[in-house]
Amino acid sequence: ASQPNDPAALIQSVDGVTALAVSGINPTANITLSAQISSPLASNEQDTLTLELELKKAETAFDFVASHQSDPVVVTGSQAVSASVKITNLSEGDYHWQARVRNKANLVSNWVFFGGNSDSPLPAARDFRIDFPPSSPTGLKAVTCQGNCPTVHAVALSWTNSSDSDLASVEVWRSTTIGDTGVKVVTV
């Protein structure tokens, strides 16, 4: 048996279909990491290959030990096939990753960094960021305006903002039809 080829065409995506660019922001806790894997086989030879990944927060150095792996894929000849791993329940933060290929004889390819960006010094350049949208405001109250009102049909709104550190603003929308998005009134 010979060492498998290095993984090629590394891709990261939010949904397993749409590519997420280097340094891209993912608003979910899930990421799918993929690559083309192959082995230098004769056209009639078969091997079983597994894509191995090491995924770390950008402030953590690689230790060159796989943290995730794909299901094994049987390949015939030297033609590349796609392999992917869906990783779930990630926390917010910046991440970097690398990939290699392992065959059934436990021979491995070289590690290949995703994105061609710098992984040293730490923190490494981010390959992607998990950044959840801020939580919605809570405790919304609407009361008919009393006293010094700007118009006859004024309503005073109050709410409690999310405590998320990346909350930039709250948009207030108005509609007279239930279920209709309406029109934006103000951003505060």
mmCIF file of C-alpha atoms in Angstrom, residues 34 76 112 151:
data_model
loop_
_atom_site.group_PDB
_atom_site.id
_atom_site.type_symbol
_atom_site.label_atom_id
_atom_site.label_comp_id
_atom_site.label_asym_id
_atom_site.label_seq_id
_atom_site.Cartn_x
_atom_site.Cartn_y
_atom_site.Cartn_z
ATOM 1 C CA SER A 34 -15.142 18.783 2.678
ATOM 2 C CA THR A 76 -10.923 2.502 -7.323
ATOM 3 C CA VAL A 112 -3.190 20.582 4.354
ATOM 4 C CA THR A 151 -50.144 62.318 17.431
#
